Structures are given as C-alpha cells and as structure tokens.
mmCIF file with all atom_site columns, C-alpha atoms in Angstrom:
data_model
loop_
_atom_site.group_PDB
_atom_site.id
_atom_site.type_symbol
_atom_site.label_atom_id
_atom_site.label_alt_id
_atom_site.label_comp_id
_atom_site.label_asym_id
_atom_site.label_entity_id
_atom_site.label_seq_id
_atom_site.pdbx_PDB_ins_code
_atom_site.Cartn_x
_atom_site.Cartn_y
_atom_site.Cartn_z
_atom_site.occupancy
_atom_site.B_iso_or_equiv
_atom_site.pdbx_formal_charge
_atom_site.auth_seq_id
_atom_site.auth_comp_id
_atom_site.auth_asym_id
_atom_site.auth_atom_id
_atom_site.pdbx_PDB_model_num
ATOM 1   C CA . UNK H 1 1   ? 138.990 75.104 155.852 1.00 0.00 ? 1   UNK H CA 1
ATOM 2   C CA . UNK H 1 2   ? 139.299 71.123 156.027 1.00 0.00 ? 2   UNK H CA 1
ATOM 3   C CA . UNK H 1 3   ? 138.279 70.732 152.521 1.00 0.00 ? 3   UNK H CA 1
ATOM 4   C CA . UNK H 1 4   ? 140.192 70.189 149.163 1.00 0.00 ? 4   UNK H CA 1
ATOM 5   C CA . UNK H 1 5   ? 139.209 72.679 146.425 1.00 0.00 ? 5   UNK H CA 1
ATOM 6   C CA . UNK H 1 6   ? 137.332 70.035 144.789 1.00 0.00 ? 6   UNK H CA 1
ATOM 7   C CA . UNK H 1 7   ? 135.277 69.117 148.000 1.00 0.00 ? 7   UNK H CA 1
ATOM 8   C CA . UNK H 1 8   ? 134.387 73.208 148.297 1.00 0.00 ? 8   UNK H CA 1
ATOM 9   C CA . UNK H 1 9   ? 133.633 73.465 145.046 1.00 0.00 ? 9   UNK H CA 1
ATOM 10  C CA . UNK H 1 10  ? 131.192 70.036 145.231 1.00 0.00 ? 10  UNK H CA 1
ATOM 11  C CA . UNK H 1 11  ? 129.412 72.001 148.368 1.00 0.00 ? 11  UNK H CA 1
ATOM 12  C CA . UNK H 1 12  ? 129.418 75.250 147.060 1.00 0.00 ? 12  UNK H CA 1
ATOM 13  C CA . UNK H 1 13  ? 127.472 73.797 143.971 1.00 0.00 ? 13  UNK H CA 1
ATOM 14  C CA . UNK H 1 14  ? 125.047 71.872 145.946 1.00 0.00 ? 14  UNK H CA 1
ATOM 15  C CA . UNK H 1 15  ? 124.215 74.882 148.086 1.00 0.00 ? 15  UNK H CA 1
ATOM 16  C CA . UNK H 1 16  ? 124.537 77.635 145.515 1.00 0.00 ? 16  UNK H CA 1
ATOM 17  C CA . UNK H 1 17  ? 121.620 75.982 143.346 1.00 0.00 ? 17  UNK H CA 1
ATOM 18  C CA . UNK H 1 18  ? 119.590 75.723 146.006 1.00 0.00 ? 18  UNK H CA 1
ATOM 19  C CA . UNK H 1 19  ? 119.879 79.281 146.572 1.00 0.00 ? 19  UNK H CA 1
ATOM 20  C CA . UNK H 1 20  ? 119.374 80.061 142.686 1.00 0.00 ? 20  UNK H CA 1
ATOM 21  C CA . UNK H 1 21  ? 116.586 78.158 141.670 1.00 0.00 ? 21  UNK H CA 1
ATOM 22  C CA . UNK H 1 22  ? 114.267 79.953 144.220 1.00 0.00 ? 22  UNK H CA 1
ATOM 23  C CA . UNK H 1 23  ? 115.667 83.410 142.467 1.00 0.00 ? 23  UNK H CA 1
ATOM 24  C CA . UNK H 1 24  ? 115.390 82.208 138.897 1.00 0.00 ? 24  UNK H CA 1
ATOM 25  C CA . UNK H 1 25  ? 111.713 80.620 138.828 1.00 0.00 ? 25  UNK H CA 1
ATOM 26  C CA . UNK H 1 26  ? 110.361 84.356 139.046 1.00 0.00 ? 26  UNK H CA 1
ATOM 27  C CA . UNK H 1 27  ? 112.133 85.276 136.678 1.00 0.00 ? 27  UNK H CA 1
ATOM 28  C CA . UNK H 1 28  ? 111.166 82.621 134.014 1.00 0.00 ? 28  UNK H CA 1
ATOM 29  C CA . UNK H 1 29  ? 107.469 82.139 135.882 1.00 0.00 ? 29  UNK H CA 1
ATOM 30  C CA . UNK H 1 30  ? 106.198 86.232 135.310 1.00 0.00 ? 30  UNK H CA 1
ATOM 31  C CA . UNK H 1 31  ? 107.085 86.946 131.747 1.00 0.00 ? 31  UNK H CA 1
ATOM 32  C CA . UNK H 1 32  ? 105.820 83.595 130.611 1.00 0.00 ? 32  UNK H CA 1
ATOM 33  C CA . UNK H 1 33  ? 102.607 84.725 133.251 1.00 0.00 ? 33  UNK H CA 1
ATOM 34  C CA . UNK H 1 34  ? 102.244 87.512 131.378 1.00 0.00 ? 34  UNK H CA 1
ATOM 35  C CA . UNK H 1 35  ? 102.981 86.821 127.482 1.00 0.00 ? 35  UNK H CA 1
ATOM 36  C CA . UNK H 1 36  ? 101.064 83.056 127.706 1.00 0.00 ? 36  UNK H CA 1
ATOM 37  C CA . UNK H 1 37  ? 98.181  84.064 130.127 1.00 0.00 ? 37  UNK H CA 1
ATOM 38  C CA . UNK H 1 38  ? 96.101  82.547 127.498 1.00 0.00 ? 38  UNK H CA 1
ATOM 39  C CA . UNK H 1 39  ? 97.921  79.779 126.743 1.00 0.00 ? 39  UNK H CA 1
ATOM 40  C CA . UNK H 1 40  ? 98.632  78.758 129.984 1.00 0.00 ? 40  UNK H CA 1
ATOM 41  C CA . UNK H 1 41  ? 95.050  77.883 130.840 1.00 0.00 ? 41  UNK H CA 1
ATOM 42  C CA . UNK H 1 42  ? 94.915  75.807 127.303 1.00 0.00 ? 42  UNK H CA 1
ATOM 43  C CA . UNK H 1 43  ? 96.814  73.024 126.519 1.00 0.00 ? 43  UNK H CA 1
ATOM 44  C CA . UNK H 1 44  ? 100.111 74.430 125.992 1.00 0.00 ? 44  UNK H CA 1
ATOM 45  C CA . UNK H 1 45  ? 99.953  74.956 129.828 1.00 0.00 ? 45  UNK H CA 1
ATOM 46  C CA . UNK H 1 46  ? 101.925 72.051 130.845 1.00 0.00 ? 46  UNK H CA 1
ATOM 47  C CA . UNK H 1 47  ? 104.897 72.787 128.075 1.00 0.00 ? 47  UNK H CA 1
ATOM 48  C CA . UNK H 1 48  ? 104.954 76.415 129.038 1.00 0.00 ? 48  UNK H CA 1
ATOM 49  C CA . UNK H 1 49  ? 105.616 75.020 132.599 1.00 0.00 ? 49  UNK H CA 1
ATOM 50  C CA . UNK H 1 50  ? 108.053 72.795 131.519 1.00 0.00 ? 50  UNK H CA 1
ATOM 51  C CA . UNK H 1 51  ? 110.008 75.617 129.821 1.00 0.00 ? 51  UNK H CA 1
ATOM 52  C CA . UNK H 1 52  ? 109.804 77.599 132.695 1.00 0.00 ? 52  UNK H CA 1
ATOM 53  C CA . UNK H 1 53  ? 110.799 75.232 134.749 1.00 0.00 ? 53  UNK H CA 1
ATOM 54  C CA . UNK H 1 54  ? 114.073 74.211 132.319 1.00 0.00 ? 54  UNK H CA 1
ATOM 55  C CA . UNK H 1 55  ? 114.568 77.786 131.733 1.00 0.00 ? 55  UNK H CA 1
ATOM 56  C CA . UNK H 1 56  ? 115.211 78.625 136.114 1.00 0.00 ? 56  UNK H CA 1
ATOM 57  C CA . UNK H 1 57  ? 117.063 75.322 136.447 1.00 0.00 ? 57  UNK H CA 1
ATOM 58  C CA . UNK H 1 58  ? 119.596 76.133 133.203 1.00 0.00 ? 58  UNK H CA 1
ATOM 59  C CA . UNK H 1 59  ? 120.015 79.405 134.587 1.00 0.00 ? 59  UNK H CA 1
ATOM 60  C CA . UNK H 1 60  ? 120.865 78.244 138.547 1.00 0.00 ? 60  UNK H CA 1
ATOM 61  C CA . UNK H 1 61  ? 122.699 75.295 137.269 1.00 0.00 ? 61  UNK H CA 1
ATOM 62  C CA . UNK H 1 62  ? 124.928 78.650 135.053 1.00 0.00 ? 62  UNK H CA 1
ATOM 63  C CA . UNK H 1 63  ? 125.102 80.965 137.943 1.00 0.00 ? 63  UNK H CA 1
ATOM 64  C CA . UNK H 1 64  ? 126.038 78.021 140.208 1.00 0.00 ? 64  UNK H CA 1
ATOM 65  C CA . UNK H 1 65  ? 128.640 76.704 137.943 1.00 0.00 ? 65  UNK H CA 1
ATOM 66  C CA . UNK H 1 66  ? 129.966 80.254 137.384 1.00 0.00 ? 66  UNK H CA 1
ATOM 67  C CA . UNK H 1 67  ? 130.754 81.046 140.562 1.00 0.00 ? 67  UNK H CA 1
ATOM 68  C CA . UNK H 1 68  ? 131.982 77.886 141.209 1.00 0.00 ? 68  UNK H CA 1
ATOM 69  C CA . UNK H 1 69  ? 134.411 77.474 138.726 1.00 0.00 ? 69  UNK H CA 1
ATOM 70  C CA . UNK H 1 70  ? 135.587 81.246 139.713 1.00 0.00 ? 70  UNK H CA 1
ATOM 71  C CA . UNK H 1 71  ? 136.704 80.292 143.823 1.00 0.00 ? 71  UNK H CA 1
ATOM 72  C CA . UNK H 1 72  ? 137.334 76.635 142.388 1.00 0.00 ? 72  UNK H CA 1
ATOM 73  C CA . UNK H 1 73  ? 139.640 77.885 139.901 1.00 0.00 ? 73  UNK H CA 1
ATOM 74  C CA . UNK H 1 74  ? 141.111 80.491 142.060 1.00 0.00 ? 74  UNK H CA 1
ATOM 75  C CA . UNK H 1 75  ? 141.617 77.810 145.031 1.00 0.00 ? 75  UNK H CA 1
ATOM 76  C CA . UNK H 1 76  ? 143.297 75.463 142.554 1.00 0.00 ? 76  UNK H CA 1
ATOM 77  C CA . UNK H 1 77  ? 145.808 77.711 140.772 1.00 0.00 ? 77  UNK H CA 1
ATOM 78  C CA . UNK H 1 78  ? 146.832 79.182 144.160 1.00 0.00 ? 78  UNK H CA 1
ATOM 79  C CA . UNK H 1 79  ? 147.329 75.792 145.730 1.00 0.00 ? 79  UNK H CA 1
ATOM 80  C CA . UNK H 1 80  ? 149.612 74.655 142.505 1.00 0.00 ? 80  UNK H CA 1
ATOM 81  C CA . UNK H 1 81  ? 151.660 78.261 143.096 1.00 0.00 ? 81  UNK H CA 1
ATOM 82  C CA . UNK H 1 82  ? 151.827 78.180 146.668 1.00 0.00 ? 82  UNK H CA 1
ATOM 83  C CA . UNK H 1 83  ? 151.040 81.417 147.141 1.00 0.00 ? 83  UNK H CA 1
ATOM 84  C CA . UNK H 1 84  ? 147.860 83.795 146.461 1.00 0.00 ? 84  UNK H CA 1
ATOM 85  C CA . UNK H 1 85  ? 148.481 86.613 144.379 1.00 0.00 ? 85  UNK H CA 1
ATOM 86  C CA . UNK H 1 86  ? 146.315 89.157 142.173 1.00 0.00 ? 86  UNK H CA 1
ATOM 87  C CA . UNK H 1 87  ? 147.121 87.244 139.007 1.00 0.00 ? 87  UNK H CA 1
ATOM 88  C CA . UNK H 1 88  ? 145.988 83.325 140.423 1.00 0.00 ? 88  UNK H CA 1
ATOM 89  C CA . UNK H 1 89  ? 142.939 85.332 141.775 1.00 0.00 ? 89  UNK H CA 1
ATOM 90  C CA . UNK H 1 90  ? 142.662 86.370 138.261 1.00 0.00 ? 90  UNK H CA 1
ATOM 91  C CA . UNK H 1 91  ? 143.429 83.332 136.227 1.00 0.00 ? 91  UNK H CA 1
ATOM 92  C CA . UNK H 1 92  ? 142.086 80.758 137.808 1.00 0.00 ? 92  UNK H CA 1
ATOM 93  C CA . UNK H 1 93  ? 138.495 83.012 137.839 1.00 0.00 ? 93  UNK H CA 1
ATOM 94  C CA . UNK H 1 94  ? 138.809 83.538 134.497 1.00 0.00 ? 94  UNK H CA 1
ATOM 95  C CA . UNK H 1 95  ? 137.526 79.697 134.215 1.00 0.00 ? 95  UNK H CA 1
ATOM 96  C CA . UNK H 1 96  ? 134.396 80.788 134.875 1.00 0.00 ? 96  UNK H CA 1
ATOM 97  C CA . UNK H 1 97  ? 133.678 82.538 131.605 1.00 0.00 ? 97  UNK H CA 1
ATOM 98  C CA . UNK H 1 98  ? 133.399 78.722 130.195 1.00 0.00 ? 98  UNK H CA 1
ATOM 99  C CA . UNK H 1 99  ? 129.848 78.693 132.363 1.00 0.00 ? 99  UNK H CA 1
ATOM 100 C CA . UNK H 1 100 ? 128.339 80.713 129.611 1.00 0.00 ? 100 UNK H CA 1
ATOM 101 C CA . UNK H 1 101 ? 128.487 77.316 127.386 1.00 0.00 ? 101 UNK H CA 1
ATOM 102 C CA . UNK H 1 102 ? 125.678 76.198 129.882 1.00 0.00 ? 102 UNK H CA 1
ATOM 103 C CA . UNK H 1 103 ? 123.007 78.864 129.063 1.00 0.00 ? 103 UNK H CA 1
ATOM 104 C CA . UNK H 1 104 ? 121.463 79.160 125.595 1.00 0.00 ? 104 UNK H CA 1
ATOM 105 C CA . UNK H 1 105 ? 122.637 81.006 122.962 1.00 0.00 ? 105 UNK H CA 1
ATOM 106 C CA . UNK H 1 106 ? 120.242 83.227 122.545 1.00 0.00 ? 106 UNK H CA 1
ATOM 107 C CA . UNK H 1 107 ? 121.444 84.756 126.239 1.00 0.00 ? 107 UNK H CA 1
ATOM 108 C CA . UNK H 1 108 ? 125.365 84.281 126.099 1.00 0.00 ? 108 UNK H CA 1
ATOM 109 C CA . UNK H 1 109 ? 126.014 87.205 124.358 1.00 0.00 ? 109 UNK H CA 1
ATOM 110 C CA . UNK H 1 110 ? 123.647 89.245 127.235 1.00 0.00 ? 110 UNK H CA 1
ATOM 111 C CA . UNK H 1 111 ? 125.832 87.373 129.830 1.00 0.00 ? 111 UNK H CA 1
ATOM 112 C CA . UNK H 1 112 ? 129.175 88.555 128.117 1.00 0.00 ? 112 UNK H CA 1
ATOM 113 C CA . UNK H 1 113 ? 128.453 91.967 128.581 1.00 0.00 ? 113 UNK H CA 1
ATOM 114 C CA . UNK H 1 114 ? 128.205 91.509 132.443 1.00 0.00 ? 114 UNK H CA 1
#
C-alpha cells in the first residue's frame, strides 16, 4: 500500500524468483536426469548441470518478469488515468507478453500459446 509501482514491482521480483527457481529446477533437473543419466556421471556432468541450472534460472527470471510487468504495468497505467478500469487492467498487462524475449526461442512459441 505505501509503495510506488516501481518499489512493488522491485519486491514482487525479488520474491517471485525466489518462489520460481525452487519450481523450475525440477523441471530442468528430471528430463536432463533421465535423457543424460549416462552422461551425467562422465564428464559432460558439470555442463549438463550448468544447463540445468541456466535453464531454471531463465525460466524464474521469465515467469518473474512476466508477472511483474503484468501488476507493474497495470499499477502504472491506472495511476497515469486515475482511475482503474477493465481496459488499464488490460493494457498495461499486456506488457507482459514482452517477457517472452527472456526465454529461448526454441520455447516462445510454446509460451504464446498459453
């Protein structure tokens, strides 16, 4: 309540990774568990880690920007009106969309869909 839109959208960000990175490593650590069991034990290990690892932190750092950008957006276009209506709501979330730039492009057309 006693914060600009920039200040919640600073501690929304800082939060919300934490929050996604714990969600995201499973998701990166079991298919690479299962597809590079061999690997993993050889000396590839260490890069498949490392791409697991920048694979749930490109992914938290998207989700956490996305949703973001979405009440930041919102917050801001509402404050410039003066007034919260369906279409601010809509507008200024519609900011979000520009999180897909974060992921690779190999997944932004899978995130479009959504």
């Amino acid at each position: 309540p006693d914060q600009t839109c920039f200040e919640h959208f600073l501690s929304f960000h800082n939060l919300g990774f934490r929050r996604a990175l714990p969600v995201y490593i499973p998701v990166y650590l079991l298919p690479a568990l299962l597809v590079h069991r061999k690997k993993i034990l050889s000396l590839k290990g260490p890069l498949i880690a490392l791409k697991v690892l920048l694979g749930a932190v490109r992914s938290s750092v998207f989700l956490t920007a996305y949703c973001g950008t979405a009440w930041g957006g919102a917050c801001t276009l509402q404050h410039i009106v003066k007034h919260a209506r369906p279409w601010t709501v809509a507008a200024g979330a519609s900011a979000a969309g520009l999180a897909t730039l974060l992921e690779k492009k190999s997944r932004r057309m899978e995130l479009a869909m959504y």
